Coordinates of C-alpha atoms in Angstrom, one line a residue:
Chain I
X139 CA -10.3 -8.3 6.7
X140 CA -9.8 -11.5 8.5
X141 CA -8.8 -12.0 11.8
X142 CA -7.3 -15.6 12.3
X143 CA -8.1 -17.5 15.3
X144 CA -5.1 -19.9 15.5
X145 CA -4.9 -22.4 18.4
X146 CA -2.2 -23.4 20.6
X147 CA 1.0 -24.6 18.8
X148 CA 4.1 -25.8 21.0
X149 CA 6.9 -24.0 20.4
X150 CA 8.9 -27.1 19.5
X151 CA 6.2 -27.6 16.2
X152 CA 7.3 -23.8 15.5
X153 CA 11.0 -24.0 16.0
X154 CA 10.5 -27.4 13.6
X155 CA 8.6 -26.0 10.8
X156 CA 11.0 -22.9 10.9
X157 CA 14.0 -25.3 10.3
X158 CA 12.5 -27.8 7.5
X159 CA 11.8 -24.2 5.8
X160 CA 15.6 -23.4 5.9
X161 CA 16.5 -27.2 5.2
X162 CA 13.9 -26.7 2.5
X163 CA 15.3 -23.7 0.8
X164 CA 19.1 -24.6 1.2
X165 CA 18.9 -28.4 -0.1
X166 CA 22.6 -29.3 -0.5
X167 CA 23.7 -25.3 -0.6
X168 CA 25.4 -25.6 3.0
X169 CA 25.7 -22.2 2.7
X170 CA 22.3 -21.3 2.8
X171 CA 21.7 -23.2 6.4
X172 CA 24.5 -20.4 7.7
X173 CA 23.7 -17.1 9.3
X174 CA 22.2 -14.5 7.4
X175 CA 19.6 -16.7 6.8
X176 CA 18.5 -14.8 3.7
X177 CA 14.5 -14.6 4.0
X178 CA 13.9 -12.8 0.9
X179 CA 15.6 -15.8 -0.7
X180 CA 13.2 -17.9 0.7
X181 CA 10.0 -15.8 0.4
X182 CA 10.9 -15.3 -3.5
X183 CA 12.9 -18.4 -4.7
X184 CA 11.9 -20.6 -2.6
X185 CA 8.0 -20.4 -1.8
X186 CA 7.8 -18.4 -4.8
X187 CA 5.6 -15.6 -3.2
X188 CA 5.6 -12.0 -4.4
X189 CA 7.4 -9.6 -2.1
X190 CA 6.5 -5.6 -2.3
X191 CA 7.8 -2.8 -0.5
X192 CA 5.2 0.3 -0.1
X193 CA 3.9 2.6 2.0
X194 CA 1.2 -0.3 3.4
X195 CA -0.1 2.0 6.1
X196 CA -2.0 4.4 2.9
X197 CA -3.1 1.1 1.3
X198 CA -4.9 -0.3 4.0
X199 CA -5.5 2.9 5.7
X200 CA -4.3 2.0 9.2
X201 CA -1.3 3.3 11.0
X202 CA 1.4 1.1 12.4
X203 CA 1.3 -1.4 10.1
X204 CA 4.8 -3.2 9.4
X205 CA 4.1 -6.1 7.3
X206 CA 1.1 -7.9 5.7
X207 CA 0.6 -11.1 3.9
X208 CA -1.9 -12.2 0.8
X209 CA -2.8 -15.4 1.1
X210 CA -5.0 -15.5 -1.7
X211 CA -3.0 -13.7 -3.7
X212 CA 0.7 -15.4 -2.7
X213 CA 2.2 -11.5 -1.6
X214 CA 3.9 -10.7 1.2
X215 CA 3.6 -6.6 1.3
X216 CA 6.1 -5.2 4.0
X217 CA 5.8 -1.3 4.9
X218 CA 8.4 1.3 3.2
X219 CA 9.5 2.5 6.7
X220 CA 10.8 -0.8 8.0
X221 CA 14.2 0.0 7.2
X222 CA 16.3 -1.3 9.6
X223 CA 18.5 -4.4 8.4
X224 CA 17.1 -6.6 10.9
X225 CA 13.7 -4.9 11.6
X226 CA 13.0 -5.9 8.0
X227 CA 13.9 -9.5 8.1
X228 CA 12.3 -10.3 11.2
X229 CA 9.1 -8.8 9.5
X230 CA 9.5 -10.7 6.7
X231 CA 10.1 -13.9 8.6
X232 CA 7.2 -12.8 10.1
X233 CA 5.1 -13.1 7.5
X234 CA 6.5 -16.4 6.3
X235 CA 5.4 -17.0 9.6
X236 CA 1.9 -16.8 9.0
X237 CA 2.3 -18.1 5.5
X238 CA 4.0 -21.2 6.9
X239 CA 1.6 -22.0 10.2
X240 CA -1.5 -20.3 9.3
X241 CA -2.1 -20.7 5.7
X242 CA -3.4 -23.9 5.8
X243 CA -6.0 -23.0 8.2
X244 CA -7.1 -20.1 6.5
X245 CA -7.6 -21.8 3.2
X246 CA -10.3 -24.4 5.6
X247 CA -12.0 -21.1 6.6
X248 CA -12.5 -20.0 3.1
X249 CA -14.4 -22.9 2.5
X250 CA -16.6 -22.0 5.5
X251 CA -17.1 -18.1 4.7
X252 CA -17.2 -17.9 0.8
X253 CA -18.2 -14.4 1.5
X254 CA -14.5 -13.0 1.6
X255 CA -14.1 -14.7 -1.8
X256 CA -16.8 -12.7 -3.5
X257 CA -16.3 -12.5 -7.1
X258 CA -14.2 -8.9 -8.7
X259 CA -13.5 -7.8 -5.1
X260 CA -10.4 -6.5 -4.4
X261 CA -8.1 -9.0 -2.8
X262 CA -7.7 -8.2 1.4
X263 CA -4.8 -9.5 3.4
X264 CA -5.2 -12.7 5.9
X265 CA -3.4 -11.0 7.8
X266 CA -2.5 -7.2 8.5
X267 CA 0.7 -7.2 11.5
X268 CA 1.0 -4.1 13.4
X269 CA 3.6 -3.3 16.0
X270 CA 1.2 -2.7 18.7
X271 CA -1.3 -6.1 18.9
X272 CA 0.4 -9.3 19.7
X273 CA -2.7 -12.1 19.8
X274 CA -1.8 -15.7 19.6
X275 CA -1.1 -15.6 15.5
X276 CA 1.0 -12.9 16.2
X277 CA 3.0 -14.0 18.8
X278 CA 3.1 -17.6 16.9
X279 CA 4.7 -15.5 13.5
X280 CA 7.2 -13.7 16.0
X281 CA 8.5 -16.9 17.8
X282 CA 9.0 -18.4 13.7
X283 CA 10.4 -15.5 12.4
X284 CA 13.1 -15.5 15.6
X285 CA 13.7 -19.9 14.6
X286 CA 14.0 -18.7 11.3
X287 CA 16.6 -15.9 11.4
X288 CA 18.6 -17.4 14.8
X289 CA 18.3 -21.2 14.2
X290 CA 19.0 -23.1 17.8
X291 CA 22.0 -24.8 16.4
X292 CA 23.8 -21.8 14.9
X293 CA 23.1 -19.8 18.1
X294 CA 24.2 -22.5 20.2
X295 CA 27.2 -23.0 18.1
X296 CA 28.7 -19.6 18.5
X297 CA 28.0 -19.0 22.1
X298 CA 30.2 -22.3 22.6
X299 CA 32.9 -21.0 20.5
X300 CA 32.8 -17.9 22.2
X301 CA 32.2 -18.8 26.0
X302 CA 32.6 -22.6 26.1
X303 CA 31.0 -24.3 28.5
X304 CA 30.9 -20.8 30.4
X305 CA 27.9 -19.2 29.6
X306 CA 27.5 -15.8 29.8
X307 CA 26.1 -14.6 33.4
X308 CA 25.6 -11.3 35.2
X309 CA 24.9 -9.5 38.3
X310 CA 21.5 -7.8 37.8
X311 CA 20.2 -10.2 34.7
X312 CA 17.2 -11.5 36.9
X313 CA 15.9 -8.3 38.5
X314 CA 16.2 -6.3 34.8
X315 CA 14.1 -9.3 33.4
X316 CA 11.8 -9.1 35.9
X317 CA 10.8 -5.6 35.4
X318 CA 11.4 -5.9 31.5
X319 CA 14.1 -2.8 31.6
X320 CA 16.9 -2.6 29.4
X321 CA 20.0 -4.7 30.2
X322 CA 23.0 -3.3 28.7
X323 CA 24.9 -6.3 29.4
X324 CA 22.3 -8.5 27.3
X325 CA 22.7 -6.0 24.5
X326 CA 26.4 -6.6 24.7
X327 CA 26.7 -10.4 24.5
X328 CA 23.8 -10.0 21.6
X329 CA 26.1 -7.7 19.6
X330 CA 28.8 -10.1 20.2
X331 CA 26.9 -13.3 19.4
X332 CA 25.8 -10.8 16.0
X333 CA 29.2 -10.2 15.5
X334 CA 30.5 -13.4 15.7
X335 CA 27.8 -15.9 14.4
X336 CA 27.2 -13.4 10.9
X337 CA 23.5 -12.8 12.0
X338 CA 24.0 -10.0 9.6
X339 CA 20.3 -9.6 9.5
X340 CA 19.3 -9.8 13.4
X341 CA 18.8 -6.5 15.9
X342 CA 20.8 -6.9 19.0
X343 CA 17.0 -6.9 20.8
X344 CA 15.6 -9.8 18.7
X345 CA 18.8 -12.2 19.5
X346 CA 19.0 -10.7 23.4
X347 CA 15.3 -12.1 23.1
X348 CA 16.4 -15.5 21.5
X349 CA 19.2 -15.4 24.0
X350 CA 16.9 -15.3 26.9
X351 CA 14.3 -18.3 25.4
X352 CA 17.3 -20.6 24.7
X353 CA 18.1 -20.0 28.4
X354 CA 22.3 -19.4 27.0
X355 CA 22.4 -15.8 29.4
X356 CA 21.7 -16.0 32.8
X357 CA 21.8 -14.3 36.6
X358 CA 25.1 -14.4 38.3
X359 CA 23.5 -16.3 41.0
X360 CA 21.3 -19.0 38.9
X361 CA 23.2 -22.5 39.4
X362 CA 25.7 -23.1 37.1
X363 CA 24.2 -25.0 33.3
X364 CA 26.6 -28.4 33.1
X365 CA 26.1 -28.7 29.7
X366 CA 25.1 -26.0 26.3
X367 CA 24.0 -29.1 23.9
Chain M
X72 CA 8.3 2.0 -19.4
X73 CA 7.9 -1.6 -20.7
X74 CA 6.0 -4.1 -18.6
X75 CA 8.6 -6.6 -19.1
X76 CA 11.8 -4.0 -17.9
X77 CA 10.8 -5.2 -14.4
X78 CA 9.8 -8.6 -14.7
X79 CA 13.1 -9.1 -16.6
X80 CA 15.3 -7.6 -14.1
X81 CA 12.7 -9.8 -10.8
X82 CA 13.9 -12.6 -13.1
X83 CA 17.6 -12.1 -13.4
X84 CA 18.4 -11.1 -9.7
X85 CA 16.7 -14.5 -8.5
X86 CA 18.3 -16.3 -10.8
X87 CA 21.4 -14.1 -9.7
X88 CA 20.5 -14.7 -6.2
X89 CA 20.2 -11.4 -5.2
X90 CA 17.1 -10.2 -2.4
X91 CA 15.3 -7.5 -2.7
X92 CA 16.6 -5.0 -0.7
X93 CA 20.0 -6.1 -1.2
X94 CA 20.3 -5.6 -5.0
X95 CA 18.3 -2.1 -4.9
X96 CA 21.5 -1.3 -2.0
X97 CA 23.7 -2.6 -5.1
X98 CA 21.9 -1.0 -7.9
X99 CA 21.5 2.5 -5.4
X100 CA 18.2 2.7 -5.3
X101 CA 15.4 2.4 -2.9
X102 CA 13.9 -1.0 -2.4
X103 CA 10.4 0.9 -2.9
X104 CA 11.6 2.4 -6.0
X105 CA 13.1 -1.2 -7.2
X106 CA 9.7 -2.8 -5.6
X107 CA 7.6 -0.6 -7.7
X108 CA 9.7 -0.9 -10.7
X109 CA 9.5 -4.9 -10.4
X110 CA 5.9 -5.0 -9.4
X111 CA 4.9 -2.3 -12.7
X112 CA 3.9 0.0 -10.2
X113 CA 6.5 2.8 -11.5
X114 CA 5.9 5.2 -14.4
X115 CA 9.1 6.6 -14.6
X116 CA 11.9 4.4 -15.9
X117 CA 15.3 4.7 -13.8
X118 CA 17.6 7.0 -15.1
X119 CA 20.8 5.8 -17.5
X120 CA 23.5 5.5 -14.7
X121 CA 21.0 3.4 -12.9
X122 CA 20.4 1.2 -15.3
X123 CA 24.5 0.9 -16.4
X124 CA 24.5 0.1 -12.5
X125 CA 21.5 -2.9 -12.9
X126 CA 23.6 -4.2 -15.9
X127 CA 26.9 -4.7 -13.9
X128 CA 25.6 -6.4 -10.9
X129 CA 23.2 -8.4 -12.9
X130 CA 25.5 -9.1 -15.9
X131 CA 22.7 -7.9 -18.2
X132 CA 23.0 -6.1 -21.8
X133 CA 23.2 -2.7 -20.7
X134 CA 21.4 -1.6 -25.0
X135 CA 18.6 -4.5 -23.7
X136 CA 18.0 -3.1 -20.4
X137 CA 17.8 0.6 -22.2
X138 CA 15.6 -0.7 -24.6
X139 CA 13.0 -2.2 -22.5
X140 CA 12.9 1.1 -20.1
X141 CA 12.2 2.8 -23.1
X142 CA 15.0 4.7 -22.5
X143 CA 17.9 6.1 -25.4
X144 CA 21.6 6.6 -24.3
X145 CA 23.0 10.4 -24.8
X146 CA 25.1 9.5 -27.8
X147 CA 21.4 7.7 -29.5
X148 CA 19.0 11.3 -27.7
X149 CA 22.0 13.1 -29.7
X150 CA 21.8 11.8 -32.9
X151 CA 18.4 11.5 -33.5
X152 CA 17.3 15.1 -32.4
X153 CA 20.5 16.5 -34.6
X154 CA 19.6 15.3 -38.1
X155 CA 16.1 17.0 -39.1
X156 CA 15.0 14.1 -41.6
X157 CA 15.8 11.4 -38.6
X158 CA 11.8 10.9 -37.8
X159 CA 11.1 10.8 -41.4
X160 CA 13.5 8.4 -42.1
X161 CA 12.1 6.1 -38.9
X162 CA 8.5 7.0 -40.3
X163 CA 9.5 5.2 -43.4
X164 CA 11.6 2.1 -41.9
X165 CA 8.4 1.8 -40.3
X166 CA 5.8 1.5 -42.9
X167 CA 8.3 -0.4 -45.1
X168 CA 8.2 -3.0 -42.1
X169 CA 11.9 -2.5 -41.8
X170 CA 13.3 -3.9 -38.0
X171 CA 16.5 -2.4 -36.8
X172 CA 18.3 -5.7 -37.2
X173 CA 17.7 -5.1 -40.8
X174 CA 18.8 -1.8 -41.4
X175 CA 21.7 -2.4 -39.8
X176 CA 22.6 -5.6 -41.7
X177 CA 22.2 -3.2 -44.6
X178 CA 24.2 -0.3 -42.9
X179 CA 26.8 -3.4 -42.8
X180 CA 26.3 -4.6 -46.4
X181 CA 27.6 -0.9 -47.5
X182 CA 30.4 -0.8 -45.6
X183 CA 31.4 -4.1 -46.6
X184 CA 31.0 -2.7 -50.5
X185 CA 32.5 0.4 -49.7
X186 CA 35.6 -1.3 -48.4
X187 CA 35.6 -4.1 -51.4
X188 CA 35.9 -0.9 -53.8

């Protein structure tokens, strides 16, 4: 098993590569650049990878595992108890993650270590994603998976039709940041901005994340934004 | 169960435009069960109501789909354990190299005689 040493990518490259992906996969379907963004879609139909769903921690004999991907073999492999709606998709996205950013670097470092393409042996993932290790690859596939499945246009979009030029602030948004505790209002607006945008396919943590990173929720007393777009 | 019950059914819900998890939620199964049936992972073939299921939201031929699972319908199980000279008679229509298309285009020829008389 592999473990990739990816360098530093801006986030704007991710958010970019996320969206040609989408742009990609939709063509002139302008339903397919709406929320859901349909992932398995795009892993199957579009990139024409193989997408399994088994019990991945027996296979590769380690616990916590939610998701792999094949390079070699073109399969994403995504563990039988992800079964939340939107845990699933963000894994999956996940994995197209790696698939989109990492690939190509891993295909370089085959060249370099022709031992982990030794002839009859049984094909290992790139890249094995457990809930409980976050290096740089990692954290790379999460920030995709979240541009994939909450596009910055479609996320902006419904926060102005639902606030306007009045974004969403509270008293206590700061201080519960700060000490990374759960913020019941955040959860509110993100079941709202669910609700109303059809993220159909999003957990109300993943988009009170994107909410945060797109700087669209704030503290009561942060200056007041002029402008969403 | 054929090899080709669930690379036909992969290649219908694409084309369909159904994901994964999605049609198994249609169809009533589990994605691992639907995963494992696409993937040839499963032994056993889903059971007839499953199948009738996979041929409405797919718009498949419900005798193809039946066919490739290796699986018969009641009314078919019935009839062919009833009649005691029904494996004998298949035996035959075997070695003579006899397909089904042709013993029922001579099932039809009768009829067509029988009505004619």
């Amino acid at each position: 098993m592999m473990a990739l040493d990816v360098g530093y990518m801006p986030k704007k490259r991710i958010a970019r590569r996320a969206q040609e992906l989408i742009d990609a996969f939709a063509g002139d379907r302008e339903g397919d650049r709406k929320a859901p963004i349909n992932v398995e879609l795009i892993a199957e139909r579009h990139l024409g990878l193989g997408l399994e769903i088994e019990d991945l921690s027996a296979r590769l004999g380690v616990t916590g595992v939610l998701g792999a991907v094949w390079f070699d073999e073109g399969i994403v492999r995504i563990d039988e108890g992800v079964e939340h709606d939107g845990r699933y998709a963000f894994t999956l996205a996940h994995e197209l993650g790696h698939w989109v950013l990492h690939r190509p670097l891993w295909e370089s470092k085959q060249i370099e270590v022709p031992l982990f393409s030794l002839d009859g042996a049984e094909p290992t993932p790139a890249v094995v994603c457990r809930s409980d290790k976050k290096p740089q690859a990692e954290w790379q596939a999460d920030y995709f998976a979240s541009c994939l499945l909450m596009p910055e246009p479609l996320v902006r979009e419904t926060i102005a039709e639902l606030y306007g030029r009045d974004l969403p602030r509270w008293e206590g948004f700061n201080a519960l940041v700060k000490e990374r505790e759960y913020d019941p209002d955040l959860a509110h607006v993100a079941s709202v901005v669910i609700e109303a945008g059809g993220f159909d396919n999003v957990s109300k943590q993943a988009m009170g994340i994107r909410l945060k990173e797109l700087a669209l929720v704030g503290d009561a007393s942060d200056p007041v934004q002029e402008t969403l777009f | 169960m054929s090899e080709s019950f669930g690379e036909r059914i992969k290649e219908r819900r694409l084309e369909r435009g159904f994901g994964l998890r999605e049609a198994a939620k249609l169809f009533g199964i589990s994605p691992t069960y639907l995963s494992r049936i696409e993937n040839r992972a499963e032994r056993n073939p889903p059971k007839q109501e499953t199948i009738e299921k996979i041929a409405e939201v797919l718009q498949m031929d419900f005798d193809e789909l039946m066919r490739l699972a290796g699986r018969f319908t009641d009314d078919v199980k019935e009839f062919l354990t009833q009649d005691e000279a029904m494996p004998a008679f298949l035996r035959e229509a075997r070695e003579e190299n006899l397909s089904g298309r042709e013993l029922l285009e001579m099932l039809r020829k009768r009829r067509q005689g029988n009505d004619e008389s």
